[in-house]
Amino acid sequence: MDLVETLRNKIGSLSDGDHTSGLNATLGHIEVAFRHLARGQSDGDETAFTDAIYRTNQAFEGAIKEAYRVLTGKDPRRKTPHNIEEYLEGNGTFRDRVLSQFRNYRTEWRNPSTHDYKLYFDESEAFLAIVSVSAFACLLSDQIAAKIAFDASKTALDNSVCAPSSGQGDTTLINQISKFVQNFGSTFTRNKVHGPMSEGEMIGSLHGAIASALPEVEVSLESRLSPESQYRADMILKRGDERVLLEMKRFSRHGGLVVAREQVEMYLEESGINQALLIFMPEAPEEIEITEYNPAERNSQIKILLPKSVIRHG
């Protein structure tokens, strides 16, 4: 896998905004770090490996500044890097996977290289630092993309004079959410200037729509199914005593329905939740139909939302 190309594509797919130049600068620092690494390998100049880590530090700082801008909606220019890091780590801003990569890079590379000016790094350390900051930047770009989609969806629905029905006539949370998704339809998949939404952006868009239309529903993203579980649900929705697990997939004509359904069944078993929504979003605008599946071996309910053409021809 080409980490630089992966990061370039993630940043390039984001909607333009104040964050754009900063994230492009972050990418540029990582590209230069790779060139320092290559120079050290080819020329035998071991100082190049330390130069590479100084560049990854700049990439790290740029990434967290733009994350602060997007995820908090605040301008980072009046904040020191320490203030920003302290806020992002201490306020539950980062998702768990992002937070893990953030702490790893800061502890293993940024702090040692910043506080010990006599420290020199070798080839392996430079390589690991580049991989670490690249992985962090990629995961962070995904969270930024989801937040941009959340904001756009919530704003659009807040300002809409013909917002889709939120299913208020349905009494249960699972029925209300499934009807809302059906009514909102494939708006979640609308094409952006830079191409179709990613799965993470679809989740962000749906989250924003729910926040606007159903503010009483508590939404948890990438939640562990239980304290001991290694698995995470895309969303867990909660209202009062009701809990609904939600998994969203991009629909593919190559199949995957059975595998996804089995995944959701396993998630219900692991989490102790007995209701789930499995949503397959179409690539292009299309009506969505609701089907229901009740596993025979357990008292649970799974509503499956599929593009109408699949129901008609499947």
Coordinates of C-alpha atoms in Angstrom, one line a residue:
M1 CA 0.0 0.0 0.0
D2 CA 1.3 3.5 -0.9
L3 CA 0.6 5.5 2.2
V4 CA 1.3 8.8 0.6
E5 CA -1.0 8.1 -2.3
T6 CA -3.7 6.9 0.1
L7 CA -3.4 10.1 2.1
R8 CA -3.3 12.2 -1.0
N9 CA -6.6 10.7 -2.2
K10 CA -8.3 11.2 1.2
I11 CA -7.3 14.8 1.4
G12 CA -8.2 15.4 -2.3
S13 CA -11.7 14.0 -1.7
L14 CA -12.5 16.5 1.0
S15 CA -14.7 19.4 0.3
D16 CA -12.7 22.6 0.0
G17 CA -12.5 24.9 3.0
D18 CA -10.2 26.7 5.4
H19 CA -8.6 23.3 6.2
T20 CA -7.5 22.6 2.7
S21 CA -4.2 24.4 2.5
G22 CA -3.1 23.1 6.0
L23 CA -3.9 19.5 5.1
N24 CA -2.1 19.8 1.8
A25 CA 0.9 21.2 3.7
T26 CA 0.7 18.2 6.0
L27 CA 0.9 15.9 3.0
G28 CA 3.8 17.9 1.6
H29 CA 5.8 17.4 4.8
I30 CA 5.3 13.7 4.7
E31 CA 6.4 13.6 1.1
V32 CA 9.6 15.4 2.0
A33 CA 10.1 13.1 4.9
F34 CA 10.0 10.1 2.5
R35 CA 12.6 11.9 0.3
H36 CA 14.9 12.4 3.3
L37 CA 14.6 8.7 4.1
A38 CA 15.5 7.8 0.5
R39 CA 18.4 10.2 0.5
G40 CA 19.8 8.6 3.7
Q41 CA 19.4 5.1 2.2
S42 CA 21.0 6.0 -1.1
D43 CA 23.7 8.5 -0.1
G44 CA 24.7 7.0 3.3
D45 CA 23.9 10.4 5.0
E46 CA 22.5 9.2 8.3
T47 CA 21.6 12.8 9.3
A48 CA 18.8 12.5 6.7
F49 CA 17.0 10.1 8.9
T50 CA 16.8 12.7 11.7
D51 CA 15.7 15.3 9.1
A52 CA 12.9 12.9 8.1
I53 CA 11.6 12.9 11.7
Y54 CA 11.7 16.7 11.9
R55 CA 9.5 16.7 8.8
T56 CA 7.0 14.2 10.3
N57 CA 6.8 16.4 13.4
Q58 CA 5.7 19.3 11.2
A59 CA 3.2 17.0 9.5
F60 CA 1.9 16.0 12.9
E61 CA 1.5 19.6 14.1
G62 CA -0.2 20.6 10.8
A63 CA -2.7 17.7 11.0
I64 CA -3.8 18.4 14.6
K65 CA -4.2 22.1 13.9
E66 CA -6.6 21.4 10.9
A67 CA -8.3 18.7 13.0
Y68 CA -8.9 21.3 15.7
R69 CA -10.3 23.7 13.1
V70 CA -12.8 21.2 11.6
L71 CA -13.7 19.1 14.6
T72 CA -14.3 22.1 17.0
G73 CA -15.2 24.8 14.5
K74 CA -12.6 27.1 16.1
D75 CA -9.6 28.9 14.6
P76 CA -6.3 27.3 15.7
R77 CA -4.1 30.3 15.0
R78 CA -4.4 31.7 18.5
K79 CA -3.7 28.4 20.1
T80 CA -0.3 26.9 20.8
P81 CA 0.3 23.3 19.7
H82 CA 0.3 22.2 23.4
N83 CA -3.1 23.9 24.0
I84 CA -4.5 22.1 20.9
E85 CA -3.2 18.7 21.8
E86 CA -4.4 19.1 25.4
Y87 CA -7.9 20.0 24.2
L88 CA -8.2 17.3 21.6
E89 CA -7.0 14.6 23.9
G90 CA -8.9 15.7 27.0
N91 CA -12.3 16.5 25.5
G92 CA -13.2 13.3 23.8
T93 CA -12.8 14.9 20.4
F94 CA -10.8 12.2 18.8
R95 CA -12.3 8.8 18.0
D96 CA -10.6 6.0 19.8
R97 CA -8.6 4.7 16.8
V98 CA -7.4 8.3 16.0
L99 CA -6.5 8.9 19.7
S100 CA -4.4 5.8 19.8
Q101 CA -2.4 6.8 16.7
F102 CA -2.1 10.4 18.1
R103 CA -0.7 9.2 21.4
N104 CA 1.7 6.7 19.7
Y105 CA 3.3 9.3 17.4
R106 CA 3.5 11.9 20.1
T107 CA 5.1 9.5 22.7
E108 CA 7.4 7.6 20.4
W109 CA 8.7 10.3 18.0
R110 CA 7.5 13.9 18.5
N111 CA 8.3 14.3 22.2
P112 CA 11.8 12.6 22.1
S113 CA 12.9 14.5 19.0
T114 CA 11.6 17.8 20.3
H115 CA 13.0 17.7 23.9
D116 CA 16.5 16.1 23.2
Y117 CA 18.5 18.1 20.7
K118 CA 21.4 15.6 20.9
L119 CA 19.2 12.8 19.7
Y120 CA 19.8 11.2 16.3
F121 CA 17.6 8.6 14.6
D122 CA 18.5 5.7 12.4
E123 CA 16.8 4.4 9.2
S124 CA 14.4 2.1 10.9
E125 CA 13.2 4.8 13.3
A126 CA 12.7 7.2 10.5
F127 CA 10.7 4.7 8.5
L128 CA 8.5 3.9 11.5
A129 CA 7.9 7.6 12.3
I130 CA 6.8 8.2 8.7
V131 CA 4.4 5.2 8.8
S132 CA 3.1 6.3 12.2
V133 CA 2.3 9.9 11.2
S134 CA 0.9 8.8 7.8
A135 CA -1.5 6.3 9.5
F136 CA -2.5 9.0 12.0
A137 CA -3.1 11.5 9.2
C138 CA -5.2 9.0 7.2
L139 CA -7.4 8.1 10.1
L140 CA -7.7 11.8 11.0
S141 CA -8.7 12.6 7.4
D142 CA -11.5 10.1 7.7
Q143 CA -12.8 11.7 10.9
I144 CA -12.5 15.2 9.3
A145 CA -14.5 14.0 6.3
A146 CA -17.2 12.6 8.5
K147 CA -17.5 15.9 10.4
I148 CA -17.7 17.9 7.2
A149 CA -20.5 15.6 6.0
F150 CA -22.2 15.9 9.4
D151 CA -22.2 19.7 9.4
A152 CA -23.4 19.9 5.8
S153 CA -26.3 17.5 6.4
K154 CA -27.4 19.1 9.6
T155 CA -27.2 22.6 8.2
A156 CA -29.2 21.5 5.1
L157 CA -31.9 19.9 7.2
D158 CA -32.0 22.8 9.7
N159 CA -32.6 25.2 6.9
S160 CA -34.9 23.1 4.8
V161 CA -38.5 24.2 4.3
C162 CA -39.5 20.7 3.1
A163 CA -37.5 18.4 5.4
P164 CA -38.2 14.7 5.1
S165 CA -40.5 13.2 7.7
S166 CA -38.7 12.1 10.8
G167 CA -41.2 9.2 11.3
Q168 CA -42.7 10.8 14.5
G169 CA -45.8 8.8 14.0
D170 CA -43.9 5.6 14.7
T171 CA -43.6 4.8 18.4
T172 CA -40.5 2.6 18.5
L173 CA -37.0 4.0 17.8
I174 CA -36.1 1.4 15.3
N175 CA -39.3 2.1 13.2
Q176 CA -38.8 5.8 13.5
I177 CA -35.1 5.7 12.3
S178 CA -35.8 3.3 9.5
K179 CA -38.7 5.3 8.2
F180 CA -36.6 8.5 8.5
V181 CA -33.8 7.0 6.5
Q182 CA -36.3 5.8 3.9
N183 CA -37.9 9.2 3.6
F184 CA -34.5 11.0 3.5
G185 CA -33.7 8.5 0.8
S186 CA -30.4 8.4 -1.0
T187 CA -29.7 12.1 -0.2
F188 CA -26.9 10.6 1.9
T189 CA -25.2 9.4 -1.3
R190 CA -25.3 12.6 -3.2
N191 CA -22.2 13.1 -5.3
K192 CA -19.7 15.7 -4.1
V193 CA -17.5 17.8 -6.4
H194 CA -14.7 15.3 -5.7
G195 CA -16.7 12.1 -6.3
P196 CA -19.1 9.9 -4.4
M197 CA -19.2 9.9 -0.6
S198 CA -17.1 7.4 1.3
E199 CA -18.8 5.1 3.8
G200 CA -17.5 7.3 6.6
E201 CA -19.0 10.4 5.0
M202 CA -22.4 8.6 4.6
I203 CA -22.3 7.8 8.3
G204 CA -21.4 11.5 9.1
S205 CA -24.2 12.7 6.9
L206 CA -26.8 10.4 8.5
H207 CA -25.6 11.4 11.9
G208 CA -26.1 15.1 11.0
A209 CA -29.6 14.4 9.7
I210 CA -30.6 12.6 12.9
A211 CA -29.1 15.4 15.0
S212 CA -31.3 17.8 13.2
A213 CA -34.6 15.9 12.9
L214 CA -34.4 13.7 16.0
P215 CA -32.4 15.7 18.6
E216 CA -33.6 13.6 21.5
V217 CA -31.8 10.5 20.1
E218 CA -28.3 10.0 21.5
V219 CA -25.8 8.8 18.9
S220 CA -22.5 7.0 19.6
L221 CA -20.1 6.5 16.8
E222 CA -17.6 3.6 16.5
S223 CA -18.8 2.3 19.9
R224 CA -17.4 -0.9 21.3
L225 CA -20.1 -3.5 21.5
S226 CA -19.1 -4.1 25.2
P227 CA -16.2 -3.1 27.4
E228 CA -14.4 -6.4 26.6
S229 CA -15.2 -6.5 22.9
Q230 CA -12.8 -5.7 20.1
Y231 CA -15.6 -5.0 17.7
R232 CA -17.3 -1.6 17.1
A233 CA -20.6 -0.7 15.6
D234 CA -20.9 2.2 13.1
M235 CA -23.6 3.7 15.4
I236 CA -25.5 2.9 18.5
L237 CA -28.7 4.9 18.8
K238 CA -30.3 5.4 22.2
R239 CA -33.5 7.0 23.5
G240 CA -34.6 6.2 27.0
D241 CA -34.5 2.5 27.4
E242 CA -34.4 1.8 23.6
R243 CA -31.1 0.9 21.9
V244 CA -30.6 0.3 18.2
L245 CA -27.4 -0.9 16.6
L246 CA -26.8 0.6 13.1
E247 CA -24.4 -0.7 10.4
M248 CA -24.1 1.1 7.1
K249 CA -22.6 -0.4 3.9
R250 CA -22.1 0.9 0.5
F251 CA -24.3 -1.2 -1.8
S252 CA -22.5 -3.4 -4.3
R253 CA -23.9 -5.5 -7.1
H254 CA -21.3 -8.1 -6.3
G255 CA -23.2 -9.2 -3.2
G256 CA -22.3 -9.0 0.5
L257 CA -25.8 -9.0 2.0
V258 CA -25.6 -12.4 3.7
V259 CA -22.1 -11.6 5.1
A260 CA -23.3 -8.2 6.4
R261 CA -26.4 -9.7 8.0
E262 CA -24.3 -12.3 9.7
Q263 CA -22.0 -9.6 11.0
V264 CA -24.9 -7.7 12.4
E265 CA -26.3 -10.9 14.1
M266 CA -22.9 -11.4 15.7
Y267 CA -22.8 -7.8 16.8
L268 CA -26.2 -8.1 18.5
E269 CA -25.1 -11.2 20.3
E270 CA -21.9 -9.5 21.5
S271 CA -23.5 -6.3 22.5
G272 CA -26.7 -7.6 24.2
I273 CA -28.8 -5.2 22.0
N274 CA -31.7 -6.9 20.3
Q275 CA -32.6 -4.5 17.5
A276 CA -30.5 -3.4 14.5
L277 CA -30.6 -1.5 11.3
L278 CA -28.5 -2.7 8.3
I279 CA -28.4 0.0 5.7
F280 CA -27.1 -0.5 2.2
M281 CA -26.9 2.9 0.5
P282 CA -27.0 3.0 -3.3
E283 CA -24.3 4.6 -5.4
A284 CA -26.7 6.9 -7.2
P285 CA -30.1 8.5 -6.1
E286 CA -32.6 5.7 -5.7
E287 CA -35.6 4.9 -3.5
I288 CA -35.0 2.7 -0.5
E289 CA -37.1 -0.2 0.7
I290 CA -37.3 -1.8 4.1
T291 CA -37.3 -5.5 4.7
E292 CA -37.2 -7.3 8.0
Y293 CA -35.2 -10.3 9.2
N294 CA -35.8 -12.0 12.5
P295 CA -33.1 -14.6 13.5
A296 CA -34.8 -17.8 14.5
E297 CA -32.3 -18.6 17.3
R298 CA -32.6 -15.4 19.2
N299 CA -35.2 -12.8 20.1
S300 CA -33.9 -10.0 17.9
Q301 CA -35.1 -7.8 15.0
I302 CA -33.0 -6.7 12.1
K303 CA -34.4 -4.2 9.6
I304 CA -32.6 -4.2 6.3
L305 CA -32.7 -1.1 4.0
L306 CA -31.9 -1.8 0.4
P307 CA -32.1 0.1 -2.9
K308 CA -35.6 -0.5 -4.4
S309 CA -34.1 -2.0 -7.6
V310 CA -32.5 -4.8 -5.6
I311 CA -35.9 -5.7 -4.1
R312 CA -37.6 -5.5 -7.5
H313 CA -35.0 -7.6 -9.3
G314 CA -33.6 -9.7 -6.5

